Amino acid sequence: MNNVPYKTYLSESELPDAWYNVRADMKKKPAPLLNPATMKPVTASELEHVFCKECVRQELDDNTPYIPIPQKVRDFYKMYRPSPLVRAYFLEKALGTPAKIYYKFEGNNTSGSHKLNSAIAQAYYAKEQGLTDVTTETGAGQWGTALSMGCAFFNLKCHVYMVKCSYEQKPFRREVMRTYGADVTPSPSMTTEIGRKINEEHPNTTGSLGCAISEAVEAASKMPNARYLLGSVLNQVCLHQSVIGLETMAAMKKLGVKPDVIIGCAGGGSNLAGLATPFIGEKLRGENDYRIIAVEPASCPSLTRGRYAYDFCDTGRVCPLQKMYTLGSNFIPSASHAGGLRYHGMSALISELYDQKLIEATSVEQTKVFEAATLFARTEGTLPAPESSHAIRVAIDEALRCKAEGREETIVFGLTGTGYFDMVAYGKFNDGEMDDYIPTDADLAEGFARLPEITC
Amino acid sequence: MNNVPYKTYLSESELPDAWYNVRADMKKKPAPLLNPATMKPVTASELEHVFCKECVRQELDDNTPYIPIPQKVRDFYKMYRPSPLVRAYFLEKALGTPAKIYYKFEGNNTSGSHKLNSAIAQAYYAKEQGLTDVTTETGAGQWGTALSMGCAFFNLKCHVYMVKCSYEQKPFRREVMRTYGADVTPSPSMTTEIGRKINEEHPNTTGSLGCAISEAVEAASKMPNARYLLGSVLNQVCLHQSVIGLETMAAMKKLGVKPDVIIGCAGGGSNLAGLATPFIGEKLRGENDYRIIAVEPASCPSLTRGRYAYDFCDTGRVCPLQKMYTLGSNFIPSASHAGGLRYHGMSALISELYDQKLIEATSVEQTKVFEAATLFARTEGTLPAPESSHAIRVAIDEALRCKAEGREETIVFGLTGTGYFDMVAYGKFNDGEMDDYIPTDADLAEGFARLPEITC
């Protein structure tokens, strides 16, 4: 063992005091959101009907490089941050690689993931604005849990629309949210117009994220003092998640280590943006160079096989459009156990960075992902989330490449969360019953055919 | 906020290099184990048929105050230790108390509890002895998970007998163990003589911890190269858990803080022993004074309402007898959601310390425990295990006493684990369907009537 400890913790005084906004360093910015009614760039006042005022300001701010983290948010962060940067000594040994592998672990909090970084910020801004209620949707349940925790802390009422099949298959996730005081409604529900309409037309539906989003937006609009909060995709969420990358960079500088390869899983893109943008900022400013790899599931390959085009963010087509790598808003990813990565598009920010070739992308099949997850659990102790395990898979592949090439590269990946609520998936893998589904070109053509015709 | 950080982490170089054996500082030692066949003190060679050789040595060593932690165990510890000592600022604020509340958090590892501290040590000694297989039982599943992790790390085959009702009600716990490579058998099973016998006599039984212990012991005895490992009650387990208290003491000394009250939940007693014995050592040596409080469930009150007598450790009456506070080995605790605290007895070590009035004991009802757990989750973020929440309940009660009395006492409690696999219990509480069962004196008399007649 060398002198690098297993876990490097920054002190609480080293917790970043501002988030990093990479858009300020980009010459070509991500394309603006479009209002679906007018197909014109959406204005702040239009967005403020849906989102909190300060979140809208952050959403549209392409120029301020550092945005201060409010003191109350920093105080909350101190309950679980700075998170550890871990040297994966035991995984390295199992692989017999000369590569040095690090991971930034975001799972040491009850939400089980990085989602809390943005949830507490958004809950804070909602409280500061004088709101009493917030609404959101959740699929796999990590975002709903994180927001429930944030709202409990600031004494806001949290209304979660949970995709019906998740509500039924993940009763424990639902119960965690209720323990934090949230009310959780299976979607589609009978509590909203759109929910009633969908239930009428499709009485046996088990719901979808798109439908739950529409219900949450409608519910917020009908309450006197509420807004809708979203846990990924948006610029503001990528901004809040930058605390991950800022801490990673500070810890690595403290250790005197420079990463060669930085790896993150990518669903909506916020965790990858959070981990990578401080490093991408150095690339943009010409200070340093790094390989950055986005990892997506082969079943939902928006970056690696999608189109870069304006598209709807939700299947209901009520939210603003954004320019992104997309499989089409009507693309239904096949069953996958990484619910957090089943999104037809990608954040506008990650999409534009990918288009500018500042990041690479690759896709992996889920059985290979669970093989990597199992090896990681048995060597490094922590049982990883299926989403995070996509990054583990590619970190292992890169470490094996280093072994083959005899290179001592330094790899860092984001371990975004734990898999404690994903044991159904692990069970299928343990029983040899997990399949890999990869969409055919014909499957993808269907999604592309319905892309809106907009040229910006 | 004062200058004490939210979380105090010792550095990895400050991780203790030896466990503390409080028996060495006790003038009157815990009474010896008795062989159930001869009713004479059990010898090392007798115990070595069941347990690993080095574990037996530690079990019987009443004189060595510090026992070195093997380097490979320390390396594993570094994956999740030193664990944080947390200042519960937000809980203090919610209570409006002048008391200062700290907790030592042992839940930041995939086993979800402190059990891993002894599991990895026992797995190490098994491997060093050249064993290929180990067996154990698990009820709630924390010990089985911890031992599966330890065995995966040292490449030992782990055979877990899981109480049948837990096996069926906690499929996710079972799946975590399988992911770490363990085989998990519902008990009573058809794979052992005693299991077949019980299944024949009681075809509808859902199993018990006592039966699972008997099956695991039998299974180990029939394999060529295996031993049985136990996760609580024993002296060796209390010894391994002392890493908790040693770290707590070191962190508090670093902060310049002296605790007035130290609180831990007590089922078998190992976590309380681990947290408290380094402080009790200072009491025994006349260096310092502390109040130490053991908290047990009102449904299973071995210290507060039991007898101090020799009794069987298992319901099957095949294991050695020990002198302990007990409700009788045939006492069946009523349904409780803190499975880890449902044991009819108490470790010999904690029993003797209690008898010498070095620790106090109190019991609490489970609805009050879940009220405390919910307040803790909403203010401090972490969702606590039901077992740990017994300590939270009493820490809150002590802090409210300080408020009433205007005292600025310093309270430290053990947060032994997280409640992520206990959401059925939280659900019952959230739905207002949780009851409190307290045994009557007549219930207890039944257990006492069958205590073996031994005077030592």
PDB file of C-alpha atoms in Angstrom, chain A residues 163-307:
ATOM      1  CA  VAL A 163     -44.931   5.727 -11.102  1.00  0.00           C
ATOM      2  CA  LYS A 164     -47.576   3.108 -10.240  1.00  0.00           C
ATOM      3  CA  CYS A 165     -45.467   0.033 -10.969  1.00  0.00           C
ATOM      4  CA  SER A 166     -42.692   1.405  -8.729  1.00  0.00           C
ATOM      5  CA  TYR A 167     -45.246   2.286  -6.055  1.00  0.00           C
ATOM      6  CA  GLU A 168     -46.370  -1.324  -6.031  1.00  0.00           C
ATOM      7  CA  GLN A 169     -42.982  -2.998  -6.510  1.00  0.00           C
ATOM      8  CA  LYS A 170     -41.009  -0.756  -4.180  1.00  0.00           C
ATOM      9  CA  PRO A 171     -43.207  -0.353  -1.093  1.00  0.00           C
ATOM     10  CA  PHE A 172     -40.125   0.236   1.070  1.00  0.00           C
ATOM     11  CA  ARG A 173     -39.038   3.259  -0.949  1.00  0.00           C
ATOM     12  CA  ARG A 174     -42.557   4.624  -0.579  1.00  0.00           C
ATOM     13  CA  GLU A 175     -42.430   4.024   3.170  1.00  0.00           C
ATOM     14  CA  VAL A 176     -39.135   5.895   3.529  1.00  0.00           C
ATOM     15  CA  MET A 177     -40.742   8.934   1.882  1.00  0.00           C
ATOM     16  CA  ARG A 178     -43.772   8.685   4.172  1.00  0.00           C
ATOM     17  CA  THR A 179     -41.475   8.460   7.193  1.00  0.00           C
ATOM     18  CA  TYR A 180     -40.032  11.814   6.133  1.00  0.00           C
ATOM     19  CA  GLY A 181     -43.564  13.208   6.016  1.00  0.00           C
ATOM     20  CA  ALA A 182     -44.223  13.172   2.265  1.00  0.00           C
ATOM     21  CA  ASP A 183     -47.485  12.029   0.785  1.00  0.00           C
ATOM     22  CA  VAL A 184     -46.981   9.548  -2.008  1.00  0.00           C
ATOM     23  CA  THR A 185     -49.581   9.013  -4.717  1.00  0.00           C
ATOM     24  CA  PRO A 186     -49.409   6.246  -7.318  1.00  0.00           C
ATOM     25  CA  SER A 187     -49.476   7.699 -10.819  1.00  0.00           C
ATOM     26  CA  PRO A 188     -51.658   7.857 -12.830  1.00  0.00           C
ATOM     27  CA  SER A 189     -53.980   8.866 -10.004  1.00  0.00           C
ATOM     28  CA  MET A 190     -57.521  10.170  -9.782  1.00  0.00           C
ATOM     29  CA  THR A 191     -56.316  13.409  -8.148  1.00  0.00           C
ATOM     30  CA  THR A 192     -55.452  15.269 -11.373  1.00  0.00           C
ATOM     31  CA  GLU A 193     -57.220  15.879 -14.671  1.00  0.00           C
ATOM     32  CA  ILE A 194     -54.476  14.257 -16.669  1.00  0.00           C
ATOM     33  CA  GLY A 195     -54.362  11.299 -14.310  1.00  0.00           C
ATOM     34  CA  ARG A 196     -58.103  10.730 -14.587  1.00  0.00           C
ATOM     35  CA  LYS A 197     -57.888  11.032 -18.371  1.00  0.00           C
ATOM     36  CA  ILE A 198     -55.118   8.460 -18.619  1.00  0.00           C
ATOM     37  CA  ASN A 199     -56.850   6.103 -16.198  1.00  0.00           C
ATOM     38  CA  GLU A 200     -60.000   6.371 -18.298  1.00  0.00           C
ATOM     39  CA  GLU A 201     -58.214   5.704 -21.577  1.00  0.00           C
ATOM     40  CA  HIS A 202     -55.830   3.053 -20.226  1.00  0.00           C
ATOM     41  CA  PRO A 203     -57.483   1.515 -17.167  1.00  0.00           C
ATOM     42  CA  ASN A 204     -54.704  -1.060 -16.708  1.00  0.00           C
ATOM     43  CA  THR A 205     -51.705   1.223 -17.127  1.00  0.00           C
ATOM     44  CA  THR A 206     -48.866   0.888 -14.630  1.00  0.00           C
ATOM     45  CA  GLY A 207     -47.813   4.470 -15.259  1.00  0.00           C
ATOM     46  CA  SER A 208     -44.751   6.181 -16.676  1.00  0.00           C
ATOM     47  CA  LEU A 209     -42.346   8.892 -15.653  1.00  0.00           C
ATOM     48  CA  GLY A 210     -43.802  11.179 -18.321  1.00  0.00           C
ATOM     49  CA  CYS A 211     -47.280  10.823 -16.877  1.00  0.00           C
ATOM     50  CA  ALA A 212     -46.079  11.339 -13.304  1.00  0.00           C
ATOM     51  CA  ILE A 213     -44.298  14.538 -14.360  1.00  0.00           C
ATOM     52  CA  SER A 214     -47.481  15.841 -15.950  1.00  0.00           C
ATOM     53  CA  GLU A 215     -49.491  15.058 -12.807  1.00  0.00           C
ATOM     54  CA  ALA A 216     -46.944  16.721 -10.515  1.00  0.00           C
ATOM     55  CA  VAL A 217     -46.844  19.861 -12.692  1.00  0.00           C
ATOM     56  CA  GLU A 218     -50.652  20.036 -12.771  1.00  0.00           C
ATOM     57  CA  ALA A 219     -50.935  19.456  -9.016  1.00  0.00           C
ATOM     58  CA  ALA A 220     -48.497  22.294  -8.265  1.00  0.00           C
ATOM     59  CA  SER A 221     -50.366  24.652 -10.557  1.00  0.00           C
ATOM     60  CA  LYS A 222     -53.639  24.009  -8.692  1.00  0.00           C
ATOM     61  CA  MET A 223     -52.252  24.641  -5.213  1.00  0.00           C
ATOM     62  CA  PRO A 224     -52.166  28.205  -3.888  1.00  0.00           C
ATOM     63  CA  ASN A 225     -48.545  28.243  -2.859  1.00  0.00           C
ATOM     64  CA  ALA A 226     -46.619  25.483  -4.578  1.00  0.00           C
ATOM     65  CA  ARG A 227     -44.091  24.787  -7.307  1.00  0.00           C
ATOM     66  CA  TYR A 228     -42.838  21.706  -9.112  1.00  0.00           C
ATOM     67  CA  LEU A 229     -39.264  20.490  -8.510  1.00  0.00           C
ATOM     68  CA  LEU A 230     -37.268  18.257 -10.859  1.00  0.00           C
ATOM     69  CA  GLY A 231     -34.257  16.121  -9.920  1.00  0.00           C
ATOM     70  CA  SER A 232     -32.237  15.791 -13.114  1.00  0.00           C
ATOM     71  CA  VAL A 233     -31.718  17.034 -16.687  1.00  0.00           C
ATOM     72  CA  LEU A 234     -32.008  20.766 -15.881  1.00  0.00           C
ATOM     73  CA  ASN A 235     -29.067  23.167 -15.806  1.00  0.00           C
ATOM     74  CA  GLN A 236     -29.832  24.081 -12.183  1.00  0.00           C
ATOM     75  CA  VAL A 237     -29.553  20.428 -11.124  1.00  0.00           C
ATOM     76  CA  CYS A 238     -26.228  19.999 -12.949  1.00  0.00           C
ATOM     77  CA  LEU A 239     -25.094  23.164 -11.164  1.00  0.00           C
ATOM     78  CA  HIS A 240     -25.992  21.863  -7.681  1.00  0.00           C
ATOM     79  CA  GLN A 241     -24.327  18.536  -8.418  1.00  0.00           C
ATOM     80  CA  SER A 242     -21.034  20.311  -9.177  1.00  0.00           C
ATOM     81  CA  VAL A 243     -20.311  20.027  -5.448  1.00  0.00           C
ATOM     82  CA  ILE A 244     -19.322  16.420  -6.260  1.00  0.00           C
ATOM     83  CA  GLY A 245     -16.663  17.401  -8.788  1.00  0.00           C
ATOM     84  CA  LEU A 246     -15.381  20.351  -6.780  1.00  0.00           C
ATOM     85  CA  GLU A 247     -14.782  18.105  -3.774  1.00  0.00           C
ATOM     86  CA  THR A 248     -13.217  15.413  -5.965  1.00  0.00           C
ATOM     87  CA  MET A 249     -10.836  17.916  -7.518  1.00  0.00           C
ATOM     88  CA  ALA A 250      -9.902  19.416  -4.126  1.00  0.00           C
ATOM     89  CA  ALA A 251      -9.255  15.982  -2.611  1.00  0.00           C
ATOM     90  CA  MET A 252      -7.148  14.840  -5.569  1.00  0.00           C
ATOM     91  CA  LYS A 253      -5.109  18.029  -5.489  1.00  0.00           C
ATOM     92  CA  LYS A 254      -4.555  17.475  -1.779  1.00  0.00           C
ATOM     93  CA  LEU A 255      -3.289  13.961  -2.545  1.00  0.00           C
ATOM     94  CA  GLY A 256      -1.133  15.309  -5.366  1.00  0.00           C
ATOM     95  CA  VAL A 257      -2.887  13.067  -7.875  1.00  0.00           C
ATOM     96  CA  LYS A 258      -4.143  14.015 -11.341  1.00  0.00           C
ATOM     97  CA  PRO A 259      -6.817  11.819 -12.900  1.00  0.00           C
ATOM     98  CA  ASP A 260      -6.379  10.641 -16.486  1.00  0.00           C
ATOM     99  CA  VAL A 261      -9.888   9.251 -16.953  1.00  0.00           C
ATOM    100  CA  ILE A 262     -13.118  10.427 -15.291  1.00  0.00           C
ATOM    101  CA  ILE A 263     -16.164   8.157 -15.588  1.00  0.00           C
ATOM    102  CA  GLY A 264     -19.819   8.644 -14.722  1.00  0.00           C
ATOM    103  CA  CYS A 265     -23.103   6.962 -15.539  1.00  0.00           C
ATOM    104  CA  ALA A 266     -25.520   9.102 -17.529  1.00  0.00           C
ATOM    105  CA  GLY A 267     -29.326   8.962 -17.427  1.00  0.00           C
ATOM    106  CA  GLY A 268     -30.534  12.536 -17.337  1.00  0.00           C
ATOM    107  CA  GLY A 269     -26.899  13.536 -16.964  1.00  0.00           C
ATOM    108  CA  SER A 270     -26.810  15.477 -13.707  1.00  0.00           C
ATOM    109  CA  ASN A 271     -24.435  13.270 -11.726  1.00  0.00           C
ATOM    110  CA  LEU A 272     -21.961  13.084 -14.591  1.00  0.00           C
ATOM    111  CA  ALA A 273     -22.184  16.840 -15.030  1.00  0.00           C
ATOM    112  CA  GLY A 274     -21.632  17.268 -11.306  1.00  0.00           C
ATOM    113  CA  LEU A 275     -18.554  15.069 -11.222  1.00  0.00           C
ATOM    114  CA  ALA A 276     -17.022  16.177 -14.504  1.00  0.00           C
ATOM    115  CA  THR A 277     -17.742  19.870 -15.078  1.00  0.00           C
ATOM    116  CA  PRO A 278     -15.053  21.247 -12.745  1.00  0.00           C
ATOM    117  CA  PHE A 279     -12.540  19.157 -14.723  1.00  0.00           C
ATOM    118  CA  ILE A 280     -14.143  20.165 -18.031  1.00  0.00           C
ATOM    119  CA  GLY A 281     -13.756  23.780 -16.921  1.00  0.00           C
ATOM    120  CA  GLU A 282      -9.989  23.219 -16.752  1.00  0.00           C
ATOM    121  CA  LYS A 283     -10.118  21.702 -20.238  1.00  0.00           C
ATOM    122  CA  LEU A 284     -12.097  24.681 -21.547  1.00  0.00           C
ATOM    123  CA  ARG A 285      -9.665  27.123 -19.984  1.00  0.00           C
ATOM    124  CA  GLY A 286      -6.711  25.162 -21.391  1.00  0.00           C
ATOM    125  CA  GLU A 287      -5.305  24.395 -17.939  1.00  0.00           C
ATOM    126  CA  ASN A 288      -5.418  20.613 -18.021  1.00  0.00           C
ATOM    127  CA  ASP A 289      -6.622  17.707 -20.115  1.00  0.00           C
ATOM    128  CA  TYR A 290      -8.695  14.714 -19.072  1.00  0.00           C
ATOM    129  CA  ARG A 291     -10.662  11.938 -20.743  1.00  0.00           C
ATOM    130  CA  ILE A 292     -14.270  12.122 -19.592  1.00  0.00           C
ATOM    131  CA  ILE A 293     -16.508   9.105 -20.286  1.00  0.00           C
ATOM    132  CA  ALA A 294     -20.316   9.054 -20.081  1.00  0.00           C
ATOM    133  CA  VAL A 295     -21.688   5.532 -19.605  1.00  0.00           C
ATOM    134  CA  GLU A 296     -25.234   4.716 -20.618  1.00  0.00           C
ATOM    135  CA  PRO A 297     -27.227   1.491 -20.766  1.00  0.00           C
ATOM    136  CA  ALA A 298     -27.224  -0.291 -24.133  1.00  0.00           C
ATOM    137  CA  SER A 299     -31.005  -0.460 -23.720  1.00  0.00           C
ATOM    138  CA  CYS A 300     -31.366   3.336 -23.707  1.00  0.00           C
ATOM    139  CA  PRO A 301     -28.427   4.753 -25.702  1.00  0.00           C
ATOM    140  CA  SER A 302     -29.298   8.425 -26.150  1.00  0.00           C
ATOM    141  CA  LEU A 303     -25.729   9.727 -26.570  1.00  0.00           C
ATOM    142  CA  THR A 304     -24.273   6.812 -28.507  1.00  0.00           C
ATOM    143  CA  ARG A 305     -27.173   6.171 -30.862  1.00  0.00           C
ATOM    144  CA  GLY A 306     -29.511   9.166 -30.498  1.00  0.00           C
ATOM    145  CA  ARG A 307     -29.997  12.351 -32.566  1.00  0.00           C
TER     146      ARG A 307
END
